[in-house]
Structure formats: C-alpha cells, structure tokens
Amino acid sequence: MELVLFDGFNGLIQGAFYALMALGLSLIISLNSVINFAHGGFMVVGAYLAFALAPYLGFWGALIAGPVLTGILGILVERFLVRYLYARPDPVYSLLLTFGLALIIEDSVRSVWGAGGVPFAIPSWLDSPVSETYFFITGYRVFVMSAITLAAGALFAFLRLSRFGVRIRAGILDLETVAALGVNVYLLRAVNFAIGIALAGFAGVLAAGVLQLSPTMGNDVIMATFVAIVVGGIGSLFGSVLGGLLIGLAAGVTSAYYPVASDVVIYVIMAIVLIVRPRGLLGQEGLFE
Amino acid sequence: MSAVLRAQDLHTYYGKSHILHGVSIEVAEGELVTLLGRNGAGKTTTLRSLVGLTPARQGRVELFGHDTTHWPAHKISRLGVGYVPEGRKIFSNLTVLENLSVPVSRPGRWTIERIFELFPNLGERRSSWGRQLSGGEQEMLAIARALLINPKLLLLDEPSQGLAPLLVREVFRTISSMRKEGISILLVEQNARFGLDVADRVYVMNDGEVVHSGCARELAQDEEQVRAFAGAESRAAVG
C-alpha cells in the first residue's frame, strides 16, 4: 500500500510538471498557432539559468529570475523567429523551426554547462520529509505542488479578470475581430508567447530541485506534455491541467504494479481517449466554458 | 463636406484570386452610404480592405486624411473606425461584459453604462456567455462592441442577416440613431429596401466592381433598376 502511495505521489508531482508545461504550450498553440517543439528546451534554459544564478541570487531569487529571463528570451524568439510563421499557416514550417530551435538550445546548453548532469541545491529546510511514515513527502515536493498550483491559479485569474487576459481568450477564438477592435495583436501574441515560455522556465527551475540537471531533461517531458494536451483536449486550458495530472498519476501508479509499462501507459491512455473521445476529455468546450 | 473615407481603385486578392477590380468609394462626414450587391459581389472584401484585414494590393485607402492602405487593423480602428463584421463574430467563449471589454476605447461618449441604457437586454444578460444570446442580441452586442471604440466612422456588414423582420427594423432604427449622433456610416446590405431607406447615397457592386453610384432615393424609386442591380434576393423586399 505504501509503495502505491509512494509511486502515486511521485506520479502526481510528475503530472503537475506536465500540467504546467501543457498550460504554456496550450496557450502558444491556441493564440500563436505554433506547435512549439522547443518547449522542453525552454524548460531546460529555465533550469540552467536558475542553476547559474543561484550562487548570486540564492534559491528564491533564482526561482523568480529564471522564469523571467526565460520569458524575455521567449519575447526575442517570438519577435525574430516565430512572428514570421504567422503568415504561413502550414504547420510544417512551425515544426521545422521549433524542432531546429530545440536542437540549438540543447547543444547551446551542452556547450556552456557540459553534457553531464549538475546538482542544484535547494534550501535544506525544504529538503527534509514532512512526516516519518510518509518519508517520500519532502518539504520540497509539497512546495513544488503548491508553487505549480499557485502558478496555474494565477494564470487562470489573469485570463479571467484582466482585460489583457480577456483579449487573449478572445484572440484564441477570433484574432481578426480582436484586431479590428483596436487591439494590437502583435503585442498580444508576443506577450502570450512569453507567458507560455516563462511557465516552461518556471517548470524548469522547480524541476531542477527534483531531478538532476542535464541538457536533455526537456526531451522526456515534451512528449508527455503533448500527450497531456491531446488527452485533455486541444484548446482547453483546464483540459491541459487535467490531462497532465492524469497521465502523471497513471504512470506513477503503473510503476508500482508493473514498472516496465510505466512509460508506455501514457500512450495507451492517449490511444484510448482518441478512440473513445477524439476531441479529448475537455476538448471543444473551449476556454473556461 | 469633407470625405472621412476615400478609397481609390482598390484591387484586392485572396491568395491568387482577384476579388476587387478597381473599387472606388467615398463617404463624406455625417453621411450614411449603403453598399448593395448580390452574394459574392465583393462587398465584404471591400469592407475588409478598408479596415486592414485584407489589405488591397493596388489602390489607396484614405481615412480622415491618412493613407491607411497598408496599416494594420488595430491602427485603423484607433483612428475611430468601428467595424461590425459579417456574421457578427461575437466572442462566444466570453460573457457579454467580457465581450465589451475587448475593444480599445477611444475617449468619447460611449461607455459600457451608456451601452446598457441603449440596449437594456445586454445589460440584463451581462453575465451570459456570448453563445447563449439570440441572433438579435448578438447583433446588438456586435454593434455595441464597435460603438465602444467611439467611432467617427462605422462600417457594418449585413447587420440584418438572419434576423426576423421586427428585429431588422430595430437594428435599422439603431443605425439611424447612430447617424444622428454624427457618426458617418458605410452599410453593406443585401436587403435593398432597408438599405436604400436609411441611406443618403448608394453604391451597387457586381463581380468586384462598382456598377452604379448615386442618390439612394432616386434608386429606390426605380424598382426595375434595383432588381437588375441587387439580384433576386431583393425582389421580394422591393416588390
């Protein structure tokens, strides 16, 4: 029983990461119409930036600065690369560009910080278990869950309550009409892209404290993130969260009973969802409906 | 009266298909001009070229004295150009109130409070989702959204489409009252009777060209010509 709890909790943490990544990726797919294969790469950038900055800013400073700097990098990438995709609706262009970008990011990280993993220190008081029975629930893991919940909540509040967020939701449905109503859609898309990328950076910093840092750490996450989006329903942000948590939990629980299947189970779930409900669990419902 | 809108010799394409073949249109300050024509005559494309959604490849659009031919849509809107697109295009995934917070308002008399006074139905349904509204309410919301820009020029694309006759009359009453507020209006219509009733001047389009322009009242009296220009759809309305 404890093993199931242990693996289930691990899975839930993993799923929370997928959910956070899927939220950002989903925003970018919906408003920027770009299938961003470099999303995992930006997560790695966030993680390494935090690693590089932590000696100067401390853990908490790095936790803020990492995502912010990753978001700024996102603005530059949108302005000088992604923007040229908007006039080319054929997804092949966006796949080629972002796949190339993912390779560039991976090798850049490798050439700066080396191919091997590097450790990332978290505050020691966060590193101890919160209970003796449930030794696997460390303070840091509770912190990660809370931070991800907070980030997702802040994003939903922003999209619901701020005028800019309302315009993003309107633009996801009909960008032309939003432009004809006087909204600078170039700025709207740039900020939206940056928010999505900053969320990936945030996931990276949090992941740095759980996993060991390596230039390829984004590769495992990006496929699961796409699966989370497909399971949850493309275009639905709530679906992305649900899909992420679901496949994370499923992978965790499976590893308790049948470890070799834990990687494959998420694809089995995706296949079942696609057969039974091709639009995904919350697809078509759209944003916040 | 000076022209708020002057479009000269517009040639507009969708990809490789050549849709507008040298369209020229003018709207003077305070004027209500109707653009009539059959389905596919190029009326919607003309409006899209004017508001920057499908810029003309050749020709020139001048709004309030600025050459806006290649301006992005949001910049044109901020000059004071309100646009009510074909099929309303309200944001079905937003509430009524959220729909009304999308436009970038210019300073002026139109506020959300005043909108709710003019359209009490929208006020009552401010928390409803856009997709829960009836066709008439959606049309009012689309007009309200454009009014919040505080436009000096309003472009409306078939506001009567798909509405019951009673609602059509209400929509046209609203349009007439906008005009009394001093807003210049360019109205695209298939319903020739209503379109001619409210207008000062009229342009008739066919196959991407303007084939007739003149005084609306004169054309309204010439039923034969209206039939010839506006096609079968308007026969019932005129006859």
Coordinates of C-alpha atoms in Angstrom, one line a residue:
Chain A
M1 CA 0.0 0.0 0.0
E2 CA 2.8 2.4 0.9
L3 CA 4.5 1.6 -2.3
V4 CA 1.4 2.6 -4.2
L5 CA 1.2 5.8 -2.2
F6 CA 4.8 6.5 -2.9
D7 CA 4.6 5.9 -6.6
G8 CA 1.2 7.7 -6.8
F9 CA 2.6 10.7 -5.1
N10 CA 5.6 10.7 -7.4
G11 CA 3.3 10.4 -10.3
L12 CA 1.2 13.3 -9.1
I13 CA 4.4 15.5 -8.9
Q14 CA 5.4 14.4 -12.4
G15 CA 1.8 15.1 -13.6
A16 CA 1.9 18.6 -12.1
F17 CA 5.0 19.3 -14.1
Y18 CA 3.3 18.0 -17.3
A19 CA 0.3 20.2 -16.4
L20 CA 2.4 23.3 -16.0
M21 CA 4.2 22.6 -19.3
A22 CA 1.0 21.8 -21.1
L23 CA -0.6 25.0 -19.9
G24 CA 2.1 27.1 -21.5
L25 CA 2.2 25.0 -24.6
S26 CA -1.5 25.1 -25.0
L27 CA -1.6 28.9 -24.8
I28 CA 1.0 29.1 -27.5
I29 CA -0.7 26.6 -29.7
S30 CA -4.0 28.4 -29.3
L31 CA -3.1 32.0 -29.9
N32 CA 0.2 31.9 -31.7
S33 CA -0.8 28.8 -33.8
V34 CA 2.6 27.4 -33.4
I35 CA 3.3 23.8 -32.3
N36 CA 6.3 24.6 -30.1
F37 CA 8.6 21.6 -30.1
A38 CA 11.2 23.7 -28.3
H39 CA 9.0 24.0 -25.2
G40 CA 11.1 21.4 -23.4
G41 CA 14.2 23.3 -24.5
F42 CA 12.9 26.4 -22.8
M43 CA 12.3 24.4 -19.6
V44 CA 16.0 23.4 -19.7
V45 CA 17.0 27.0 -20.2
G46 CA 15.0 28.0 -17.1
A47 CA 16.6 25.2 -15.1
Y48 CA 20.2 26.1 -16.1
L49 CA 19.6 29.8 -15.6
A50 CA 18.4 29.1 -12.1
F51 CA 21.5 26.9 -11.5
A52 CA 23.8 29.7 -12.8
L53 CA 22.1 32.5 -10.9
A54 CA 21.5 30.7 -7.6
P55 CA 25.1 31.4 -6.3
Y56 CA 24.4 35.1 -6.6
L57 CA 20.7 35.4 -6.0
G58 CA 20.1 32.4 -3.7
F59 CA 17.4 29.9 -4.4
W60 CA 14.4 32.2 -4.1
G61 CA 16.0 34.9 -6.3
A62 CA 16.8 32.2 -8.9
L63 CA 13.2 30.9 -8.7
I64 CA 11.9 34.3 -9.8
A65 CA 14.8 35.4 -12.1
G66 CA 14.9 32.0 -14.0
P67 CA 11.4 32.2 -15.4
V68 CA 11.5 35.9 -16.0
L69 CA 14.7 35.7 -18.1
T70 CA 13.3 32.6 -19.9
G71 CA 10.2 34.7 -20.7
I72 CA 12.4 37.5 -22.1
L73 CA 14.2 35.0 -24.3
G74 CA 10.8 33.9 -25.4
I75 CA 9.9 37.5 -26.4
L76 CA 13.1 37.7 -28.6
V77 CA 12.4 34.3 -30.2
E78 CA 8.8 35.4 -31.0
R79 CA 10.0 38.7 -32.4
F80 CA 12.8 37.4 -34.6
L81 CA 11.7 33.9 -35.5
V82 CA 8.2 32.8 -34.6
R83 CA 6.5 36.0 -35.9
Y84 CA 7.4 35.0 -39.5
L85 CA 5.4 31.8 -39.1
Y86 CA 2.0 33.7 -38.7
A87 CA 1.8 34.3 -42.4
R88 CA 2.4 30.6 -43.1
P89 CA -0.4 28.5 -41.7
D90 CA 1.2 25.3 -42.9
P91 CA 2.2 23.6 -39.6
V92 CA 5.3 22.1 -41.3
Y93 CA 7.1 25.5 -41.0
S94 CA 6.4 25.7 -37.3
L95 CA 7.5 22.1 -36.7
L96 CA 10.8 22.7 -38.7
L97 CA 11.6 25.9 -36.9
T98 CA 10.8 24.8 -33.4
F99 CA 12.4 21.4 -33.8
G100 CA 15.6 23.2 -35.0
L101 CA 15.3 25.6 -32.1
A102 CA 15.1 22.7 -29.7
L103 CA 18.3 21.2 -31.1
I104 CA 20.1 24.6 -30.9
I105 CA 19.0 25.1 -27.3
E106 CA 20.1 21.6 -26.3
D107 CA 23.5 22.0 -27.8
S108 CA 24.0 25.5 -26.5
V109 CA 23.3 24.3 -23.0
R110 CA 25.7 21.4 -23.5
S111 CA 28.5 23.7 -24.8
V112 CA 28.1 26.2 -21.9
W113 CA 27.5 23.8 -18.9
G114 CA 28.7 20.5 -20.2
A115 CA 26.9 17.3 -21.2
G116 CA 26.9 15.8 -17.7
G117 CA 24.4 16.5 -15.0
V118 CA 25.0 19.2 -12.4
P119 CA 23.4 19.4 -9.0
F120 CA 21.1 22.1 -7.9
A121 CA 20.9 22.9 -4.2
I122 CA 17.6 23.7 -2.6
P123 CA 17.2 25.2 0.9
S124 CA 18.0 22.4 3.4
W125 CA 14.8 23.1 5.5
L126 CA 12.8 22.2 2.4
D127 CA 14.7 19.0 1.8
S128 CA 13.5 17.1 4.8
P129 CA 10.5 14.8 4.9
V130 CA 7.4 16.4 6.5
S131 CA 6.4 13.1 8.1
E132 CA 8.3 10.0 9.2
T133 CA 5.7 7.5 7.9
Y134 CA 5.5 9.2 4.6
F135 CA 9.2 9.7 4.1
F136 CA 8.8 10.4 0.4
I137 CA 6.8 13.6 1.0
T138 CA 9.6 16.0 1.4
G139 CA 9.0 19.7 2.1
Y140 CA 10.3 20.5 -1.3
R141 CA 7.8 18.3 -3.0
V142 CA 4.9 19.9 -1.1
F143 CA 6.4 23.2 -2.1
V144 CA 6.6 22.2 -5.8
M145 CA 2.9 21.2 -5.7
S146 CA 1.9 24.4 -4.1
A147 CA 4.0 26.5 -6.4
I148 CA 2.6 24.9 -9.5
T149 CA -1.0 25.2 -8.2
L150 CA -0.3 28.9 -7.5
A151 CA 1.1 29.5 -10.9
A152 CA -1.8 27.8 -12.6
G153 CA -4.3 29.7 -10.4
A154 CA -2.6 33.0 -11.2
L155 CA -2.7 32.2 -14.9
F156 CA -6.5 31.4 -14.8
A157 CA -7.1 34.6 -12.7
F158 CA -5.2 36.7 -15.2
L159 CA -7.1 35.2 -18.2
R160 CA -10.5 35.7 -16.4
L161 CA -10.0 39.0 -14.6
S162 CA -7.6 41.2 -16.5
R163 CA -8.5 43.0 -19.7
F164 CA -5.4 41.7 -21.4
G165 CA -6.3 38.2 -20.4
V166 CA -9.8 38.6 -21.7
R167 CA -8.3 39.8 -25.0
I168 CA -6.1 36.7 -25.2
R169 CA -9.2 34.5 -24.8
A170 CA -11.0 36.5 -27.4
G171 CA -8.0 36.2 -29.7
I172 CA -7.8 32.5 -29.4
L173 CA -11.3 32.4 -30.8
D174 CA -11.0 35.1 -33.5
L175 CA -7.9 37.1 -33.8
E176 CA -9.0 39.2 -36.8
T177 CA -12.0 40.6 -35.0
V178 CA -9.9 41.4 -32.0
A179 CA -7.5 43.4 -34.2
A180 CA -10.4 45.2 -35.9
L181 CA -11.5 46.3 -32.4
G182 CA -8.2 48.2 -31.9
V183 CA -6.2 45.6 -30.1
N184 CA -2.5 45.4 -31.1
V185 CA -2.5 41.7 -31.9
Y186 CA 1.3 41.6 -32.5
L187 CA 1.8 42.7 -28.9
L188 CA -0.9 40.3 -27.7
R189 CA 0.8 37.3 -29.3
A190 CA 4.2 38.3 -28.2
V191 CA 3.1 38.6 -24.5
N192 CA 1.2 35.4 -24.8
F193 CA 4.2 33.6 -26.2
A194 CA 6.4 35.0 -23.4
I195 CA 3.9 33.9 -20.7
G196 CA 3.9 30.3 -22.1
I197 CA 7.7 30.2 -22.3
A198 CA 8.0 31.7 -18.8
L199 CA 5.8 28.9 -17.4
A200 CA 8.2 26.4 -19.1
G201 CA 11.1 28.2 -17.4
F202 CA 9.3 28.1 -14.1
A203 CA 8.7 24.3 -14.5
G204 CA 12.5 24.1 -15.3
V205 CA 13.6 25.8 -12.1
L206 CA 11.2 23.7 -10.0
A207 CA 12.3 20.5 -11.8
A208 CA 16.0 21.4 -11.2
G209 CA 15.4 20.8 -7.5
V210 CA 13.9 17.4 -8.0
L211 CA 15.8 15.9 -10.9
Q212 CA 19.4 16.3 -11.8
L213 CA 20.0 18.9 -14.4
S214 CA 21.0 17.7 -17.8
P215 CA 20.8 19.2 -21.3
T216 CA 18.3 16.5 -22.4
M217 CA 16.0 16.8 -19.4
G218 CA 13.4 18.5 -21.5
N219 CA 13.1 15.7 -24.0
D220 CA 11.3 13.3 -21.7
V221 CA 8.9 16.0 -20.6
I222 CA 8.0 17.4 -24.0
M223 CA 6.4 14.2 -25.4
A224 CA 4.4 13.7 -22.2
T225 CA 3.3 17.3 -22.4
F226 CA 1.9 16.8 -25.9
V227 CA 0.2 13.6 -24.7
A228 CA -1.3 15.7 -21.8
I229 CA -2.7 18.2 -24.3
V230 CA -4.2 15.6 -26.6
V231 CA -5.8 13.7 -23.7
G232 CA -7.1 16.9 -22.1
G233 CA -8.4 18.3 -25.4
I234 CA -6.5 20.8 -27.6
G235 CA -7.6 24.3 -26.9
S236 CA -8.8 23.7 -23.4
L237 CA -6.6 25.0 -20.6
F238 CA -8.4 23.1 -17.9
G239 CA -8.0 20.0 -20.1
S240 CA -4.3 20.5 -20.2
V241 CA -4.1 20.5 -16.4
L242 CA -6.4 17.5 -16.1
G243 CA -4.5 15.6 -18.9
G244 CA -1.2 16.4 -17.2
L245 CA -2.2 15.2 -13.8
L246 CA -4.0 12.2 -15.2
I247 CA -1.1 10.8 -17.2
G248 CA 1.4 11.6 -14.4
L249 CA -0.7 9.7 -11.9
A250 CA -1.3 6.8 -14.2
A251 CA 2.5 6.5 -14.9
G252 CA 3.2 6.6 -11.2
V253 CA 0.6 4.0 -10.2
T254 CA 1.6 1.8 -13.0
S255 CA 5.2 1.8 -11.9
A256 CA 4.1 0.4 -8.5
Y257 CA 2.5 -2.6 -10.1
Y258 CA 4.2 -3.1 -13.4
P259 CA 7.3 -0.9 -13.7
V260 CA 8.2 -1.7 -17.3
A261 CA 4.8 -0.4 -18.5
S262 CA 5.1 3.0 -16.8
D263 CA 6.5 4.7 -19.9
V264 CA 4.0 3.2 -22.3
V265 CA 0.9 3.7 -20.2
I266 CA 0.5 7.4 -21.1
Y267 CA 0.4 6.5 -24.8
V268 CA -2.1 3.7 -24.1
I269 CA -4.3 6.4 -22.3
M270 CA -3.9 8.7 -25.3
A271 CA -4.9 6.0 -27.7
I272 CA -8.0 5.1 -25.7
V273 CA -9.0 8.7 -25.4
L274 CA -8.5 9.2 -29.1
I275 CA -10.7 6.2 -29.9
V276 CA -13.5 6.9 -27.4
R277 CA -13.4 10.7 -27.4
P278 CA -11.3 12.1 -30.2
R279 CA -11.7 15.7 -29.1
G280 CA -10.0 14.9 -25.8
L281 CA -11.6 15.0 -22.3
L282 CA -12.5 18.7 -22.3
G283 CA -11.9 19.5 -26.0
Q284 CA -14.5 21.6 -27.9
E285 CA -15.7 23.0 -24.6
G286 CA -13.0 25.7 -25.2
L287 CA -11.6 28.0 -22.7
F288 CA -13.5 28.4 -19.4
E289 CA -16.8 27.5 -20.8
Chain B
M1 CA -18.5 68.3 -46.6
S2 CA -15.1 66.6 -46.4
A3 CA -14.6 63.0 -47.0
V4 CA -13.9 60.8 -44.0
L5 CA -13.3 57.8 -46.3
R6 CA -11.9 57.9 -49.7
A7 CA -11.0 54.6 -51.4
Q8 CA -9.5 54.7 -54.9
D9 CA -9.1 52.0 -57.4
L10 CA -8.8 49.1 -54.9
H11 CA -7.5 45.7 -56.2
T12 CA -7.8 43.1 -53.5
Y13 CA -6.9 39.4 -53.8
Y14 CA -7.4 36.3 -51.6
G15 CA -4.3 34.3 -52.4
K16 CA -4.3 34.2 -56.2
S17 CA -7.9 35.0 -56.8
H18 CA -8.5 38.6 -57.8
I19 CA -11.6 39.8 -55.9
L20 CA -11.8 43.6 -56.2
H21 CA -11.2 45.1 -59.7
G22 CA -10.6 48.8 -59.0
V23 CA -13.3 49.7 -56.4
S24 CA -13.6 53.4 -55.6
I25 CA -15.9 54.6 -52.7
E26 CA -16.3 57.8 -50.8
V27 CA -18.1 58.6 -47.5
A28 CA -18.5 62.2 -46.5
E29 CA -18.7 63.4 -42.9
G30 CA -22.1 62.6 -41.4
E31 CA -23.2 60.7 -44.4
L32 CA -24.8 57.2 -44.5
V33 CA -23.8 55.3 -47.6
T34 CA -25.1 51.9 -48.5
L35 CA -23.2 49.3 -50.5
L36 CA -25.6 47.0 -52.3
G37 CA -24.9 43.9 -54.3
R38 CA -25.5 40.1 -54.7
N39 CA -23.7 37.5 -52.8
G40 CA -20.1 37.3 -53.9
A41 CA -20.1 40.8 -55.4
G42 CA -17.2 41.9 -53.3
K43 CA -19.0 43.9 -50.6
T44 CA -17.4 42.1 -47.6
T45 CA -14.0 42.2 -49.3
T46 CA -14.3 45.9 -49.8
L47 CA -15.0 46.4 -46.1
R48 CA -12.1 44.1 -45.1
S49 CA -9.8 46.1 -47.3
L50 CA -10.9 49.3 -45.7
V51 CA -10.4 48.1 -42.1
G52 CA -7.0 46.5 -42.9
L53 CA -8.0 42.8 -42.6
T54 CA -7.3 42.1 -46.2
P55 CA -5.3 45.0 -47.5
A56 CA -5.6 46.0 -51.1
R57 CA -2.6 45.1 -53.3
Q58 CA -3.2 48.1 -55.5
G59 CA -5.0 51.4 -54.9
R60 CA -5.2 53.7 -52.0
V61 CA -7.4 54.0 -48.9
E62 CA -7.6 57.3 -47.1
L63 CA -9.3 57.7 -43.7
F64 CA -9.6 61.1 -42.1
G65 CA -6.8 62.3 -44.3
H66 CA -4.3 59.4 -43.5
D67 CA -3.1 57.0 -46.2
T68 CA -4.1 53.8 -44.3
T69 CA -3.8 51.4 -47.3
H70 CA -1.2 49.2 -45.6
W71 CA -1.9 50.0 -41.9
P72 CA -2.5 47.1 -39.5
A73 CA -6.2 46.7 -38.5
H74 CA -5.7 47.9 -34.9
K75 CA -4.1 51.2 -36.0
I76 CA -7.0 51.8 -38.4
S77 CA -9.5 51.1 -35.6
R78 CA -7.7 53.6 -33.3
L79 CA -8.3 56.3 -35.8
G80 CA -12.0 55.9 -34.9
V81 CA -13.2 53.3 -37.3
G82 CA -15.8 50.8 -35.9
Y83 CA -16.4 47.6 -37.7
V84 CA -19.3 45.2 -37.3
P85 CA -18.2 42.1 -39.2
E86 CA -20.4 39.8 -41.3
G87 CA -22.0 37.1 -39.1
R88 CA -21.4 39.3 -36.0
K89 CA -18.3 37.4 -34.9
I90 CA -19.1 37.9 -31.2
F91 CA -16.8 36.0 -28.9
S92 CA -18.9 33.1 -27.9
N93 CA -16.4 32.0 -25.2
L94 CA -16.7 35.3 -23.4
T95 CA -19.5 36.8 -21.3
V96 CA -21.4 39.8 -22.6
L97 CA -19.4 42.1 -20.3
E98 CA -16.1 40.5 -21.3
N99 CA -17.1 40.9 -25.0
L100 CA -17.5 44.6 -24.3
S101 CA -14.1 44.9 -22.6
V102 CA -12.2 43.7 -25.7
P103 CA -12.4 46.9 -27.8
V104 CA -9.7 49.5 -27.2
S105 CA -11.9 52.6 -26.3
R106 CA -11.1 56.0 -27.6
P107 CA -12.2 58.8 -25.3
G108 CA -15.8 59.8 -26.0
R109 CA -19.4 59.5 -25.0
W110 CA -19.8 55.8 -25.4
T111 CA -19.3 53.9 -22.1
I112 CA -20.5 50.5 -21.0
E113 CA -23.1 52.2 -18.8
R114 CA -24.5 54.1 -21.8
I115 CA -24.5 50.9 -23.9
F116 CA -26.6 49.1 -21.3
E117 CA -29.0 52.1 -21.4
L118 CA -29.4 51.8 -25.1
F119 CA -29.5 48.0 -25.1
P120 CA -31.2 47.0 -21.9
N121 CA -31.3 43.4 -23.0
L122 CA -27.5 43.3 -23.0
G123 CA -27.4 44.8 -19.5
E124 CA -29.7 42.1 -18.2
R125 CA -27.6 39.4 -19.8
R126 CA -24.2 40.9 -18.9
S127 CA -23.0 37.6 -17.3
S128 CA -24.3 35.3 -20.0
W129 CA -21.9 33.6 -22.4
G130 CA -21.9 35.1 -25.9
R131 CA -23.1 31.8 -27.4
Q132 CA -26.2 31.9 -25.2
L133 CA -27.5 35.1 -26.9
S134 CA -30.2 35.1 -29.6
G135 CA -29.4 36.3 -33.1
G136 CA -30.8 39.8 -32.4
E137 CA -28.9 40.1 -29.1
Q138 CA -25.7 39.0 -30.8
E139 CA -26.2 41.7 -33.5
M140 CA -26.7 44.3 -30.8
L141 CA -23.6 43.1 -28.9
A142 CA -21.6 43.4 -32.1
I143 CA -22.8 46.9 -32.7
A144 CA -22.3 47.8 -29.0
R145 CA -18.7 46.5 -29.2
A146 CA -17.9 48.7 -32.2
L147 CA -19.6 51.8 -30.6
L148 CA -17.3 51.5 -27.5
I149 CA -14.4 52.4 -29.8
N150 CA -16.2 55.8 -30.0
P151 CA -16.1 55.7 -33.8
K152 CA -16.3 58.6 -36.2
L153 CA -16.9 56.1 -39.0
L154 CA -18.9 52.9 -38.6
L155 CA -18.7 50.0 -41.1
L156 CA -21.5 47.5 -40.8
D157 CA -21.5 44.2 -42.8
E158 CA -25.1 42.9 -43.3
P159 CA -26.5 43.7 -39.8
S160 CA -29.9 42.4 -40.8
Q161 CA -28.7 38.9 -41.9
G162 CA -30.7 36.1 -40.4
L163 CA -32.9 38.4 -38.2
A164 CA -36.7 38.4 -38.0
P165 CA -38.3 41.4 -39.7
L166 CA -39.2 43.0 -36.4
L167 CA -35.6 42.8 -35.3
V168 CA -34.4 44.1 -38.6
R169 CA -36.4 47.2 -38.1
E170 CA -34.9 47.7 -34.6
V171 CA -31.4 47.3 -36.0
F172 CA -32.1 49.9 -38.6
R173 CA -33.6 52.3 -36.0
T174 CA -30.4 51.9 -34.1
I175 CA -28.3 52.6 -37.2
S176 CA -30.3 55.7 -37.9
S177 CA -29.8 57.0 -34.3
M178 CA -26.1 56.4 -34.6
R179 CA -26.1 58.6 -37.6
K180 CA -28.0 61.3 -35.7
E181 CA -25.1 61.2 -33.2
G182 CA -22.9 62.4 -36.1
I183 CA -21.3 59.1 -36.9
S184 CA -20.6 58.5 -40.6
I185 CA -21.7 55.1 -41.7
L186 CA -20.9 52.7 -44.5
L187 CA -23.5 49.9 -44.6
V188 CA -23.3 46.7 -46.6
E189 CA -26.8 45.3 -47.3
Q190 CA -28.5 42.6 -49.3
N191 CA -31.9 43.8 -48.1
A192 CA -32.3 46.6 -50.7
R193 CA -35.4 48.1 -49.2
F194 CA -33.9 48.8 -45.8
G195 CA -30.5 49.6 -47.2
L196 CA -32.0 52.3 -49.5
D197 CA -34.5 53.6 -46.9
V198 CA -31.9 54.8 -44.5
A199 CA -29.1 55.9 -46.9
D200 CA -28.1 59.2 -48.5
R201 CA -26.1 57.7 -51.3
V202 CA -25.7 54.2 -52.6
Y203 CA -23.1 52.2 -54.4
V204 CA -24.0 49.0 -56.2
M205 CA -21.4 46.3 -56.7
N206 CA -21.2 43.4 -59.1
D207 CA -18.3 41.0 -59.7
G208 CA -15.8 43.1 -57.7
E209 CA -16.7 46.4 -59.4
V210 CA -18.9 49.4 -58.6
V211 CA -21.5 49.3 -61.3
H212 CA -23.7 52.1 -60.1
S213 CA -23.4 55.0 -57.7
G214 CA -25.9 57.8 -56.9
C215 CA -28.6 59.1 -54.7
A216 CA -30.4 56.4 -52.6
R217 CA -33.8 58.0 -53.0
E218 CA -33.6 58.1 -56.8
L219 CA -32.6 54.5 -57.0
A220 CA -35.3 53.4 -54.5
Q221 CA -37.9 54.8 -56.9
D222 CA -36.6 52.8 -59.8
E223 CA -37.7 49.3 -59.0
E224 CA -36.6 47.8 -62.3
Q225 CA -33.1 49.0 -61.7
V226 CA -32.9 47.8 -58.1
R227 CA -33.9 44.4 -59.4
A228 CA -31.3 44.4 -62.0
F229 CA -28.6 45.5 -59.6
A230 CA -29.3 43.8 -56.4
G231 CA -30.5 40.5 -57.8
A232 CA -33.1 38.0 -56.9
E233 CA -32.8 38.3 -53.2
S234 CA -34.1 41.8 -53.0
R235 CA -37.1 41.1 -55.3
A236 CA -39.4 40.2 -52.5
A237 CA -38.2 43.1 -50.4
V238 CA -38.7 45.7 -53.1
G239 CA -41.8 44.3 -54.8

